[in-house]
Short mmCIF file of C-alpha atoms and ligand atoms in Angstrom, two decimals:
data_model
loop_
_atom_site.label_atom_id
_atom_site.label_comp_id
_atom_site.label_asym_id
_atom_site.label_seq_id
_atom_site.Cartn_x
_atom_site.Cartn_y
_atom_site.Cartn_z
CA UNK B 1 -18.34 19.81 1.42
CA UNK B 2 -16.96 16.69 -0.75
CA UNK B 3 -13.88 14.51 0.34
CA UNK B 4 -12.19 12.36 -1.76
CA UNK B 5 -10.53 9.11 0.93
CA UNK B 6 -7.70 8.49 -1.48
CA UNK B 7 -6.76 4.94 0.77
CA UNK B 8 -8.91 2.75 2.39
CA UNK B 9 -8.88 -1.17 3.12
CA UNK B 10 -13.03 -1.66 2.32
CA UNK B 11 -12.49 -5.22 1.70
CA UNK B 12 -10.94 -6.13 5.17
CA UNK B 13 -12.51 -8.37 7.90
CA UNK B 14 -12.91 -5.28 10.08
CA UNK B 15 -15.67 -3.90 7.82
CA UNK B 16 -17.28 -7.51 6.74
CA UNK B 17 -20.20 -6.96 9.55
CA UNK B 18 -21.34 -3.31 8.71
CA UNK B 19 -19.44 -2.58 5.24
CA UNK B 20 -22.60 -0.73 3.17
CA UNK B 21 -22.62 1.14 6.42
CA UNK B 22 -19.34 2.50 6.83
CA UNK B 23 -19.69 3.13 3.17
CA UNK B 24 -23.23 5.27 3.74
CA UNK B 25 -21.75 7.09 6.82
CA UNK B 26 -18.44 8.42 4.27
CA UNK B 27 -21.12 9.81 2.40
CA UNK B 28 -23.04 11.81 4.82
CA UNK B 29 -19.70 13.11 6.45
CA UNK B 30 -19.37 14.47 2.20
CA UNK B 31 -16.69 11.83 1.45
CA UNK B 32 -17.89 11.25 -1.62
CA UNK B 33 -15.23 9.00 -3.22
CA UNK B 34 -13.00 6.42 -1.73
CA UNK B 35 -10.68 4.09 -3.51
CA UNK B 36 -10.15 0.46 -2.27
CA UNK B 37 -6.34 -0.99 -2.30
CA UNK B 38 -5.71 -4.57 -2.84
CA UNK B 39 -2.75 -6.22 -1.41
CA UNK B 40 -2.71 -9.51 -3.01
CA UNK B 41 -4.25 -10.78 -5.98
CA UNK B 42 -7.43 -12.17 -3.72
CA UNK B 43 -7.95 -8.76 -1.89
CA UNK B 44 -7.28 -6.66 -5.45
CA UNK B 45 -10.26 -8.75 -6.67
CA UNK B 46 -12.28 -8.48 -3.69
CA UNK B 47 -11.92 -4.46 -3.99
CA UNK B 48 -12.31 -4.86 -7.62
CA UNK B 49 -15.99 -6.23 -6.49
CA UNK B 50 -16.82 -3.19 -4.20
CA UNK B 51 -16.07 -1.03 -6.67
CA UNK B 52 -18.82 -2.35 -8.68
CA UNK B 53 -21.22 -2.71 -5.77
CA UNK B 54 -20.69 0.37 -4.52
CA UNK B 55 -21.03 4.48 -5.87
CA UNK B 56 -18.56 6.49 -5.47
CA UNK B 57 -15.77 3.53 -4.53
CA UNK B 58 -13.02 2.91 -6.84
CA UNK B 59 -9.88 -0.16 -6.65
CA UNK B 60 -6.00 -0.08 -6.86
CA UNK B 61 -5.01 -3.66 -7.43
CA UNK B 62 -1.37 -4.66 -6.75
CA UNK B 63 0.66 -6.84 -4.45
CA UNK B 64 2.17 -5.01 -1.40
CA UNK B 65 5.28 -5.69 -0.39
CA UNK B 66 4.21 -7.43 2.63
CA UNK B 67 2.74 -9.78 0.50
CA UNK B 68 5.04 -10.40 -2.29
CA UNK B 69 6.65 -14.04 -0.70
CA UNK B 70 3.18 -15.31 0.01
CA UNK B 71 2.18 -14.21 -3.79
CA UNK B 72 1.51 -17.57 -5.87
CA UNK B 73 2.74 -18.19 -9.50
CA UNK B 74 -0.44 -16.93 -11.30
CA UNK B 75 -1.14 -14.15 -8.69
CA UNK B 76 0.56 -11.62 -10.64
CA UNK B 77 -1.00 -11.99 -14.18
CA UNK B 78 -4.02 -12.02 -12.44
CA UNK B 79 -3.66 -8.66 -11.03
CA UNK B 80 -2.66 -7.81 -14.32
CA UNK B 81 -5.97 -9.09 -16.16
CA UNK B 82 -8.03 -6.90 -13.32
CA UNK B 83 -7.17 -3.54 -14.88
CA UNK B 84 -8.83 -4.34 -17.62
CA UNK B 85 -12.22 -4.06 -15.10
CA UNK B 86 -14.31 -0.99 -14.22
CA UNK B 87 -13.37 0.91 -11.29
CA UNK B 88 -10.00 0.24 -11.50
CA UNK B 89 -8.02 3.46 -10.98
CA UNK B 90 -4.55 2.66 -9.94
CA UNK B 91 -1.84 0.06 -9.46
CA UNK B 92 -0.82 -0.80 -5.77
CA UNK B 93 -0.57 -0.67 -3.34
CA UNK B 94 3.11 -1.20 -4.26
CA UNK B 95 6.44 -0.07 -2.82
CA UNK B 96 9.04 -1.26 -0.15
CA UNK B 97 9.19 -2.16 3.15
CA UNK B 98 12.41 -2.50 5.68
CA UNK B 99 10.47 -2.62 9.09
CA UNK B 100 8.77 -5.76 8.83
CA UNK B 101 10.39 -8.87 7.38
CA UNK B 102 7.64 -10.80 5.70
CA UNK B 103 9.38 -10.88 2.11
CA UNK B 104 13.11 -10.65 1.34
CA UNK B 105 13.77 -7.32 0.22
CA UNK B 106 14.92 -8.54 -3.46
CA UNK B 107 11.75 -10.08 -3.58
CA UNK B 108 9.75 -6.91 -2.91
CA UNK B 109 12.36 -4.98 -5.44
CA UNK B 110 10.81 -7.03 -8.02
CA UNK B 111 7.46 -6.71 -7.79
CA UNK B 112 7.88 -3.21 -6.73
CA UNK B 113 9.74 -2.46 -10.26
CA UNK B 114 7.01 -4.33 -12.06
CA UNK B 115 3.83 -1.83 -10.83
CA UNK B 116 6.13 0.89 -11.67
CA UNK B 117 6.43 -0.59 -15.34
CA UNK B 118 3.00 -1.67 -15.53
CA UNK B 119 1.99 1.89 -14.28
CA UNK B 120 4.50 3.33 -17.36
CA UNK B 121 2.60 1.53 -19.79
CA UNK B 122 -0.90 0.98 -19.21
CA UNK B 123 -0.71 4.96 -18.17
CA UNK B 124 -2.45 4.23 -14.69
CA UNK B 125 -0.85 5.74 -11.32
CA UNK B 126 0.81 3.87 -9.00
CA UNK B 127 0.42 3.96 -4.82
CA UNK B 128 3.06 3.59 -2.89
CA UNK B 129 3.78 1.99 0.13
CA UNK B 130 6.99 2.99 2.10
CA UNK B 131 8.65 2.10 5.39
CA UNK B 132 12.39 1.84 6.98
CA UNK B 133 13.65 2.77 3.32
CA UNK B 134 12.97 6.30 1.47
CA UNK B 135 16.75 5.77 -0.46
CA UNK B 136 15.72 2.76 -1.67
CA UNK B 137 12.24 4.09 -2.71
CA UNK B 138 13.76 6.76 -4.38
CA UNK B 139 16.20 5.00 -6.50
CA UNK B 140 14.10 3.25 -8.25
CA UNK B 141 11.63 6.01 -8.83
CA UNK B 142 14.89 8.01 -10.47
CA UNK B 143 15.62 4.68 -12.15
CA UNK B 144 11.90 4.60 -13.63
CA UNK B 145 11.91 8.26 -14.29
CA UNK B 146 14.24 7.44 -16.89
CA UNK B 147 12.26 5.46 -18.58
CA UNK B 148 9.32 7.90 -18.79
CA UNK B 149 7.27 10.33 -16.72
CA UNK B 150 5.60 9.31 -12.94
CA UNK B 151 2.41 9.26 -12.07
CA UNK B 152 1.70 7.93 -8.43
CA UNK B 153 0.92 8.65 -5.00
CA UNK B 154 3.06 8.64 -1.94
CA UNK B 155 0.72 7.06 0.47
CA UNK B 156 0.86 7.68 3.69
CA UNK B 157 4.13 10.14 3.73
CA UNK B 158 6.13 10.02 6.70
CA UNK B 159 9.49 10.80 4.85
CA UNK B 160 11.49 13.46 5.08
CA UNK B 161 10.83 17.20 3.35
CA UNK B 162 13.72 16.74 1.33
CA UNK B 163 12.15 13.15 -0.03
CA UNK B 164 8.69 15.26 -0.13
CA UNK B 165 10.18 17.87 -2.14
CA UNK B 166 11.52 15.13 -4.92
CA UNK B 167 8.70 13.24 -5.21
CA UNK B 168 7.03 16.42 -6.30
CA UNK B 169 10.03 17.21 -8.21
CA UNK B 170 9.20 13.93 -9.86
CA UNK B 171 5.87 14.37 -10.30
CA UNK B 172 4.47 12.65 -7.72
CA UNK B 173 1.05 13.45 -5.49
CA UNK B 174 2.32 13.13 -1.72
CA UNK B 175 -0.82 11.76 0.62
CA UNK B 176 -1.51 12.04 4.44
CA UNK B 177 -3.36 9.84 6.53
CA UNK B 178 -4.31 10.01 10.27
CA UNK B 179 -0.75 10.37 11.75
CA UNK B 180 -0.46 13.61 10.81
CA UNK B 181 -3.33 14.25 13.38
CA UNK B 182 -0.91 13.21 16.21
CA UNK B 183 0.33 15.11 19.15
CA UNK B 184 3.84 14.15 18.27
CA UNK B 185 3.33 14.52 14.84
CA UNK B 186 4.86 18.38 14.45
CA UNK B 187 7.82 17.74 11.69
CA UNK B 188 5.69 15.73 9.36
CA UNK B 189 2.70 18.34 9.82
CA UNK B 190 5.81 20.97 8.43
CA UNK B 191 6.58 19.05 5.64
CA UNK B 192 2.50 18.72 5.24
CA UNK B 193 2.37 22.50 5.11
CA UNK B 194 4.74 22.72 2.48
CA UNK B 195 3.46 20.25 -0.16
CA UNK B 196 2.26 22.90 -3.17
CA UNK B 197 -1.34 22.71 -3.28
CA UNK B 198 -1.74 20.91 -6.21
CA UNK B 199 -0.40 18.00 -4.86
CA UNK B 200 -1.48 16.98 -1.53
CA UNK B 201 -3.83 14.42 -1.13
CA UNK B 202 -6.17 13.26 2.13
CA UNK B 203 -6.74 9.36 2.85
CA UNK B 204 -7.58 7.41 5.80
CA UNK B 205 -5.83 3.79 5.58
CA UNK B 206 -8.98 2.58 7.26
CA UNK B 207 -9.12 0.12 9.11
CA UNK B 208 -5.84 1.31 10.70
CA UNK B 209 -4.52 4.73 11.82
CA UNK B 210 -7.79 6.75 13.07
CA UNK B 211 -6.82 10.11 13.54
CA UNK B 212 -7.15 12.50 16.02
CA UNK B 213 -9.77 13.50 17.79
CA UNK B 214 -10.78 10.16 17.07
CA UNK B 215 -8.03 7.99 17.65
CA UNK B 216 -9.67 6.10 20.58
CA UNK B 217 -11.97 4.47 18.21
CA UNK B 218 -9.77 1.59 16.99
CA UNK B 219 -11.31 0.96 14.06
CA UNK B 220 -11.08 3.66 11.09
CA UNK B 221 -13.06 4.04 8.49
CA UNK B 222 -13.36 6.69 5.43
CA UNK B 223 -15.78 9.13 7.30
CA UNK B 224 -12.72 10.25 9.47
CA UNK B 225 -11.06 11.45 6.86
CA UNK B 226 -12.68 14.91 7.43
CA UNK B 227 -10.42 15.60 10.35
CA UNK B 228 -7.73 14.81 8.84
CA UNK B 229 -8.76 17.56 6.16
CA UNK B 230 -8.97 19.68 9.14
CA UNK B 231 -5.99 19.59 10.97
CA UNK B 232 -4.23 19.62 7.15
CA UNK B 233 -6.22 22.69 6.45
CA UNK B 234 -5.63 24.71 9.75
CA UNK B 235 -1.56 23.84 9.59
CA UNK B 236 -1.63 25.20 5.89
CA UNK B 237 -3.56 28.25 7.00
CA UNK B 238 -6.35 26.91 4.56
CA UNK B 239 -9.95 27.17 5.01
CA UNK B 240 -11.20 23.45 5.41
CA UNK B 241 -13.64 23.89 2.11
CA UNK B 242 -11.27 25.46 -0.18
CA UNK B 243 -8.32 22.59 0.71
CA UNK B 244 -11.34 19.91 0.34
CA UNK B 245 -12.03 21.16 -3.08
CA UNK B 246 -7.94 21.28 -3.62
CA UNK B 247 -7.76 17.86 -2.63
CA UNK B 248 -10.66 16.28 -4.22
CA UNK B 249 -9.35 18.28 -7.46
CA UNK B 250 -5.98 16.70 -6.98
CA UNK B 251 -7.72 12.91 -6.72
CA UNK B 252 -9.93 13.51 -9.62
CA UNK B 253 -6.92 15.00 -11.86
CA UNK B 254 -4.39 11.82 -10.82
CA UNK B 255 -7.18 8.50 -10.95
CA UNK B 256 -10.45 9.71 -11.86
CA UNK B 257 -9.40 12.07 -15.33
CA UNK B 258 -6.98 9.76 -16.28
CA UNK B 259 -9.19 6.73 -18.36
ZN1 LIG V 301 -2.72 0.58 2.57
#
């Protein structure tokens, strides 16, 4: 049964011991495509490498909000210069971010609006990373809306159903990682439920966020995303292979049928 790992951090420390590993155990749990986000210009090109070294692994290259005070002058146009390489399949991982305070939040406005453009006209989808602000999110996806249609992921959704519902509205792909596996997890695995089928996607944000029944092992990695695929599937009253091949559909229609 394939499974497409729309999220994964390949190119961190975590995985520099045992990384062609990892890589061969996602395949023989039948995830057979995983796409590497960068976070800065360095990581973009480091994930920009896998994808070349490895089958079946793609990139997003972007600068994460987290990162965007660190960013040196240069660093953007040289994220900008990497989608002209193979494997690249999106822009990101982008977005906004209240809870931590690495960058001032004007800062990460700006580079968040300039994926979104870049995204608009180089006709690539972006991935977004949100936390501690869904209004602010969603202005400026309204604000870019009028400028032309979305394509993009929400990565990682722990919004609310009425955010879910306008980022679908908008055109957007809305995509679950290993929280929605948790105990405590019951409103978001509602709003999970309710995503229409063509546009719910599965990911594992590996290293970080194993899911259940797995969560003990602190590092995650892109073969887990089968369980999250399961507990998906049984909350949407799914059979596990028909929402695999829903999901690896969806992936395939937003990065892979795109260029
Ligand atoms: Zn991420």
């Amino acid at each position: 049964m394939p499974f497409f790992d729309t999220h994964a951090h390949l190119d961190q420390p975590e995985f520099d011991a045992d990384r062609a590993e990892v890589v061969a155990r996602a395949r023989a749990a039948g995830v057979e495509q995983i796409i590497t986000i960068g976070t800065s210009a360095a990581t973009s090109a480091v994930c920009v490498r896998l994808a070349a070294e490895f089958d079946g692994v793609q990139a997003a290259v972007g600068i994460q909000p987290n990162y965007a005070a660190e960013a040196a002058p240069g660093d953007w146009d040289r994220v900008v210069k990497l989608l002209d390489e193979p494997g690249v399949v999106a822009i990101g991982e982008t977005g906004l971010d209240r809870y931590w305070d690495f960058a001032p939040f004007d800062q990460q406005q700006d580079y968040f609006d300039r994926h979104l453009r870049l995204s608009q006209e180089r006709g690539l989808p972006f991935v977004i990373h949100m936390r501690d602000c869904d209004d602010d999110i969603l202005a400026m996806l309204r604000e870019a809306r009028q400028r032309s249609p979305l394509a993009g992921v929400m990565h990682s959704f722990t919004g609310s159903a009425a955010m879910a519902d306008e980022c679908v509205a908008m055109g957007l792909y809305v995509s679950f990682a290993g929280m929605v596996t948790y105990k405590k997890s019951d409103e978001l695995r509602r709003i999970a439920a309710a995503v229409p089928e063509d546009r719910i996607l599965i990911e594992t944000d590996s290293p970080y966020l194993s899911p259940e029944p797995v969560r003990k092992i602190k590092r995650n990695e892109p073969a887990h995303v089968v369980h999250t695929a399961a507990r998906l599937a049984e909350e949407r009253g799914t059979a596990l292979e028909a929402f695999a091949a829903q999901t690896m559909a969806n992936a395939r229609r937003l990065f892979l049928e795109r260029r």
